[in-house]
Amino acid sequence: MDDKPYLQSVELKRDEIDNFEEYPFSIPVIRELDYLNFHPDVTFFVGENGSGKSTLVEAIALAMGFGPEGGTRNSRFATTQDQSGLHGYLKLLRSYARPKDYYFLRAESFYNVATYMDSVGYLDGYGGKSLHQRSHGEAFLTTLNQKLKGQGFYLFDEPESALSPQRQMAALASIHQLVEDKSQFIIATHSPILLAYPKAKIVFFDNNGLSEIKYEDTEHYIVTKEFLNNHERMLRYLLEE
């Protein structure tokens, strides 16, 4: 029997919410959320900025015992106090199996995680070298390739932000190796490269709520393909307008 998914689904405890006009319940995706089932390998969150992807990733992370800025579940620190409180209204359904490894990689606060690792002197899992001594992209890949050990539960929020297209492909290969080693990922992303991963469920966030979508139907795929295939025409349209 397959141990995965470690996290099977999330449910919004709607009967405990007093006011859906208050943030974060006013976000259309959160307001419409009932249940969300996760793929045993990779679940992608896609949608426009402000659609609620990062808010839901953060809430799942906090409900799973991570700190708000990322890292392992032992890295429980916060440089700000701007969490939404959504995690307190989520019910998580987990499998009987437990992952052996956990990590929350959040692009916007990864610098703070690197600083925290320096302050506590725990660098063995990162190649024995400060993440600040690497470029942002190198630090991301070091974390992916050296810190994550497999048989794990991993949350990523926009990991592509520091990665070139070539390194996004390298990250995709690393994610696949970890999936083959019984790992589960939930990833919020804008990357058409990462979204191409075949063993995945893509969940689209918009003002109507959540819906599952095929890779070829994502705006990321359609717009990127159209631009690359017709870049001269697209540039004329964009720049002349």
Tab-separated table of C-alpha atoms in Angstrom:
chain	number	residue	atom	x	y	z
A	1	MET	CA	0.000	0.000	0.000
A	2	ASP	CA	1.296	3.475	-0.895
A	3	ASP	CA	1.893	5.649	2.155
A	4	LYS	CA	0.992	8.822	0.287
A	5	PRO	CA	-0.575	11.272	0.327
A	6	TYR	CA	0.617	12.229	3.776
A	7	LEU	CA	-1.794	15.148	3.650
A	8	GLN	CA	-4.980	13.905	2.015
A	9	SER	CA	-7.210	16.970	2.185
A	10	VAL	CA	-7.950	20.247	3.877
A	11	GLU	CA	-11.381	21.443	5.010
A	12	LEU	CA	-12.465	24.939	6.004
A	13	LYS	CA	-14.363	24.874	9.302
A	14	ARG	CA	-17.037	27.189	7.951
A	15	ASP	CA	-19.342	26.910	10.953
A	16	GLU	CA	-16.669	28.505	13.164
A	17	ILE	CA	-16.320	31.626	10.999
A	18	ASP	CA	-18.348	34.617	12.141
A	19	ASN	CA	-17.803	36.985	9.247
A	20	PHE	CA	-16.861	36.098	5.682
A	21	GLU	CA	-16.409	39.802	4.908
A	22	GLU	CA	-13.258	39.943	7.031
A	23	TYR	CA	-9.788	39.021	5.786
A	24	PRO	CA	-8.751	36.320	4.984
A	25	PHE	CA	-12.248	34.874	4.605
A	26	SER	CA	-13.154	37.676	2.217
A	27	ILE	CA	-10.697	36.310	-0.361
A	28	PRO	CA	-12.985	34.628	-2.935
A	29	VAL	CA	-11.062	31.331	-2.898
A	30	ILE	CA	-11.211	31.117	0.897
A	31	ARG	CA	-14.850	32.240	1.013
A	32	GLU	CA	-15.806	29.427	-1.379
A	33	LEU	CA	-13.547	26.746	0.114
A	34	ASP	CA	-15.110	23.570	1.460
A	35	TYR	CA	-12.753	20.656	0.801
A	36	LEU	CA	-9.559	20.428	-1.195
A	37	ASN	CA	-8.061	17.016	-1.938
A	38	PHE	CA	-4.327	16.736	-2.601
A	39	HIS	CA	-2.450	14.660	-5.152
A	40	PRO	CA	-0.182	12.018	-3.601
A	41	ASP	CA	2.803	13.407	-5.525
A	42	VAL	CA	2.484	17.108	-6.397
A	43	THR	CA	-0.346	19.615	-6.076
A	44	PHE	CA	0.190	22.980	-7.757
A	45	PHE	CA	-1.634	26.180	-6.819
A	46	VAL	CA	-1.918	28.651	-9.716
A	47	GLY	CA	-3.655	31.985	-10.135
A	48	GLU	CA	-3.108	35.716	-10.225
A	49	ASN	CA	-1.269	37.599	-7.507
A	50	GLY	CA	-3.671	38.207	-4.644
A	51	SER	CA	-5.835	35.208	-5.466
A	52	GLY	CA	-5.019	33.503	-2.147
A	53	LYS	CA	-2.367	30.953	-3.135
A	54	SER	CA	0.258	32.081	-0.637
A	55	THR	CA	-2.370	32.679	2.045
A	56	LEU	CA	-3.539	29.077	1.811
A	57	VAL	CA	0.005	27.674	1.600
A	58	GLU	CA	0.952	29.635	4.720
A	59	ALA	CA	-2.156	28.435	6.569
A	60	ILE	CA	-1.460	24.798	5.685
A	61	ALA	CA	2.154	25.243	6.794
A	62	LEU	CA	1.147	26.705	10.157
A	63	ALA	CA	-1.470	23.984	10.661
A	64	MET	CA	1.240	21.390	9.929
A	65	GLY	CA	3.515	22.842	12.603
A	66	PHE	CA	5.881	24.988	10.528
A	67	GLY	CA	6.934	28.503	11.419
A	68	PRO	CA	5.444	31.266	9.263
A	69	GLU	CA	8.687	32.128	7.466
A	70	GLY	CA	9.666	28.622	6.463
A	71	GLY	CA	12.416	26.116	7.101
A	72	THR	CA	11.987	22.900	9.030
A	73	ARG	CA	9.398	22.465	11.762
A	74	ASN	CA	12.166	23.256	14.264
A	75	SER	CA	12.692	26.694	12.696
A	76	ARG	CA	9.861	28.381	14.513
A	77	PHE	CA	10.667	32.073	14.363
A	78	ALA	CA	8.959	35.154	12.955
A	79	THR	CA	10.379	38.551	12.055
A	80	THR	CA	6.863	39.960	11.555
A	81	GLN	CA	3.408	39.175	12.925
A	82	ASP	CA	1.282	39.358	9.790
A	83	GLN	CA	-0.080	35.821	9.582
A	84	SER	CA	-3.703	35.650	8.515
A	85	GLY	CA	-5.004	33.343	11.260
A	86	LEU	CA	-6.580	31.093	8.630
A	87	HIS	CA	-4.722	28.042	9.933
A	88	GLY	CA	-6.922	28.021	13.017
A	89	TYR	CA	-9.956	27.343	10.815
A	90	LEU	CA	-8.500	24.480	8.794
A	91	LYS	CA	-9.099	20.807	9.424
A	92	LEU	CA	-6.366	18.597	7.966
A	93	LEU	CA	-6.978	14.988	7.016
A	94	ARG	CA	-3.736	13.007	7.130
A	95	SER	CA	-2.941	9.411	6.248
A	96	TYR	CA	-1.878	6.792	8.772
A	97	ALA	CA	1.725	7.187	7.570
A	98	ARG	CA	3.934	10.036	8.705
A	99	PRO	CA	6.640	11.667	6.603
A	100	LYS	CA	10.221	11.375	7.801
A	101	ASP	CA	11.178	14.823	6.548
A	102	TYR	CA	9.461	18.227	6.452
A	103	TYR	CA	10.307	21.562	4.853
A	104	PHE	CA	8.517	24.813	4.031
A	105	LEU	CA	10.331	26.850	1.372
A	106	ARG	CA	8.922	30.356	1.102
A	107	ALA	CA	10.647	32.597	-1.426
A	108	GLU	CA	9.770	35.926	0.182
A	109	SER	CA	11.234	34.998	3.574
A	110	PHE	CA	14.000	32.588	2.545
A	111	TYR	CA	16.607	35.273	3.354
A	112	ASN	CA	15.338	35.277	6.956
A	113	VAL	CA	15.634	31.489	7.141
A	114	ALA	CA	19.234	31.737	5.914
A	115	THR	CA	19.984	34.350	8.579
A	116	TYR	CA	18.395	32.175	11.249
A	117	MET	CA	20.480	29.178	10.165
A	118	ASP	CA	23.616	31.307	10.520
A	119	SER	CA	22.562	32.508	13.976
A	120	VAL	CA	22.031	28.994	15.338
A	121	GLY	CA	25.050	27.589	13.505
A	122	TYR	CA	23.122	24.782	11.871
A	123	LEU	CA	24.559	24.498	8.372
A	124	ASP	CA	25.241	20.766	8.004
A	125	GLY	CA	22.049	20.225	6.070
A	126	TYR	CA	22.982	23.048	3.702
A	127	GLY	CA	26.397	21.783	2.639
A	128	GLY	CA	28.216	23.237	5.654
A	129	LYS	CA	28.231	26.726	4.147
A	130	SER	CA	26.124	29.797	4.847
A	131	LEU	CA	23.281	30.237	2.385
A	132	HIS	CA	24.220	33.918	2.294
A	133	GLN	CA	27.507	32.943	0.640
A	134	ARG	CA	25.579	31.639	-2.353
A	135	SER	CA	23.388	33.383	-4.876
A	136	HIS	CA	19.661	33.221	-4.185
A	137	GLY	CA	19.204	30.566	-6.859
A	138	GLU	CA	22.140	28.501	-5.636
A	139	ALA	CA	20.781	28.648	-2.095
A	140	PHE	CA	17.392	27.386	-3.291
A	141	LEU	CA	18.946	24.486	-5.187
A	142	THR	CA	21.238	23.649	-2.279
A	143	THR	CA	18.184	23.376	-0.056
A	144	LEU	CA	16.348	21.255	-2.608
A	145	ASN	CA	19.262	18.929	-3.336
A	146	GLN	CA	20.967	18.668	0.053
A	147	LYS	CA	18.537	19.591	2.805
A	148	LEU	CA	15.521	17.601	1.607
A	149	LYS	CA	16.097	13.924	2.362
A	150	GLY	CA	13.068	12.234	0.801
A	151	GLN	CA	10.034	10.465	2.242
A	152	GLY	CA	9.005	13.994	3.095
A	153	PHE	CA	6.206	16.519	3.074
A	154	TYR	CA	7.265	19.724	1.359
A	155	LEU	CA	5.505	23.063	0.910
A	156	PHE	CA	6.943	25.525	-1.621
A	157	ASP	CA	5.726	29.092	-2.193
A	158	GLU	CA	6.940	30.487	-5.546
A	159	PRO	CA	10.276	28.616	-5.580
A	160	GLU	CA	10.938	29.760	-9.153
A	161	SER	CA	11.432	33.387	-8.088
A	162	ALA	CA	15.210	32.956	-7.769
A	163	LEU	CA	15.713	30.391	-10.531
A	164	SER	CA	16.653	30.838	-14.175
A	165	PRO	CA	14.720	28.705	-16.693
A	166	GLN	CA	17.580	26.208	-16.803
A	167	ARG	CA	17.637	25.935	-13.025
A	168	GLN	CA	13.875	25.576	-12.933
A	169	MET	CA	14.341	22.478	-15.084
A	170	ALA	CA	17.017	21.260	-12.664
A	171	ALA	CA	14.594	21.873	-9.798
A	172	LEU	CA	11.915	19.912	-11.639
A	173	ALA	CA	14.269	16.933	-11.932
A	174	SER	CA	15.092	17.167	-8.213
A	175	ILE	CA	11.411	17.314	-7.309
A	176	HIS	CA	10.836	14.178	-9.382
A	177	GLN	CA	13.629	12.324	-7.578
A	178	LEU	CA	12.062	13.228	-4.244
A	179	VAL	CA	8.602	12.162	-5.456
A	180	GLU	CA	10.095	8.817	-6.479
A	181	ASP	CA	11.434	8.609	-2.923
A	182	LYS	CA	7.911	8.804	-1.467
A	183	SER	CA	7.682	12.563	-1.036
A	184	GLN	CA	4.636	14.804	-1.407
A	185	PHE	CA	4.723	18.447	-2.537
A	186	ILE	CA	2.275	21.343	-2.431
A	187	ILE	CA	3.632	24.179	-4.573
A	188	ALA	CA	2.300	27.653	-5.331
A	189	THR	CA	3.926	28.788	-8.570
A	190	HIS	CA	3.767	30.930	-11.697
A	191	SER	CA	6.324	28.813	-13.553
A	192	PRO	CA	5.147	27.084	-16.750
A	193	ILE	CA	8.244	24.897	-16.484
A	194	LEU	CA	7.430	23.545	-13.023
A	195	LEU	CA	3.748	23.209	-13.904
A	196	ALA	CA	4.652	20.788	-16.699
A	197	TYR	CA	5.445	18.061	-14.165
A	198	PRO	CA	3.231	15.136	-15.246
A	199	LYS	CA	2.572	13.545	-11.836
A	200	ALA	CA	0.592	16.484	-10.519
A	201	LYS	CA	-2.768	18.082	-9.879
A	202	ILE	CA	-3.128	21.756	-10.817
A	203	VAL	CA	-5.596	23.781	-8.753
A	204	PHE	CA	-6.662	27.116	-10.246
A	205	PHE	CA	-7.482	30.023	-7.911
A	206	ASP	CA	-9.843	32.739	-9.152
A	207	ASN	CA	-12.838	34.785	-8.031
A	208	ASN	CA	-15.111	31.759	-8.471
A	209	GLY	CA	-13.132	29.645	-6.022
A	210	LEU	CA	-11.013	26.588	-6.735
A	211	SER	CA	-11.073	24.326	-9.778
A	212	GLU	CA	-8.819	21.649	-11.196
A	213	ILE	CA	-7.277	22.562	-14.528
A	214	LYS	CA	-5.112	20.868	-17.161
A	215	TYR	CA	-1.605	22.126	-17.802
A	216	GLU	CA	-2.387	23.138	-21.377
A	217	ASP	CA	-5.359	25.204	-20.146
A	218	THR	CA	-3.364	27.286	-17.676
A	219	GLU	CA	-2.743	30.908	-18.526
A	220	HIS	CA	0.929	30.282	-17.825
A	221	TYR	CA	1.153	27.751	-20.649
A	222	ILE	CA	-1.103	29.618	-23.101
A	223	VAL	CA	0.511	33.046	-22.712
A	224	THR	CA	4.080	31.731	-22.696
A	225	LYS	CA	3.478	29.611	-25.791
A	226	GLU	CA	1.755	32.462	-27.622
A	227	PHE	CA	4.538	34.893	-26.781
A	228	LEU	CA	7.367	32.575	-27.787
A	229	ASN	CA	5.690	31.506	-31.017
A	230	ASN	CA	4.671	35.048	-31.984
A	231	HIS	CA	6.986	37.293	-30.035
A	232	GLU	CA	7.434	39.893	-32.779
A	233	ARG	CA	3.693	40.374	-33.206
A	234	MET	CA	3.142	40.346	-29.445
A	235	LEU	CA	5.857	42.950	-28.905
A	236	ARG	CA	4.390	45.206	-31.575
A	237	TYR	CA	1.012	44.946	-29.915
A	238	LEU	CA	2.361	45.545	-26.404
A	239	LEU	CA	4.789	48.335	-27.192
A	240	GLU	CA	2.753	50.190	-29.778
A	241	GLU	CA	-0.267	50.140	-27.507
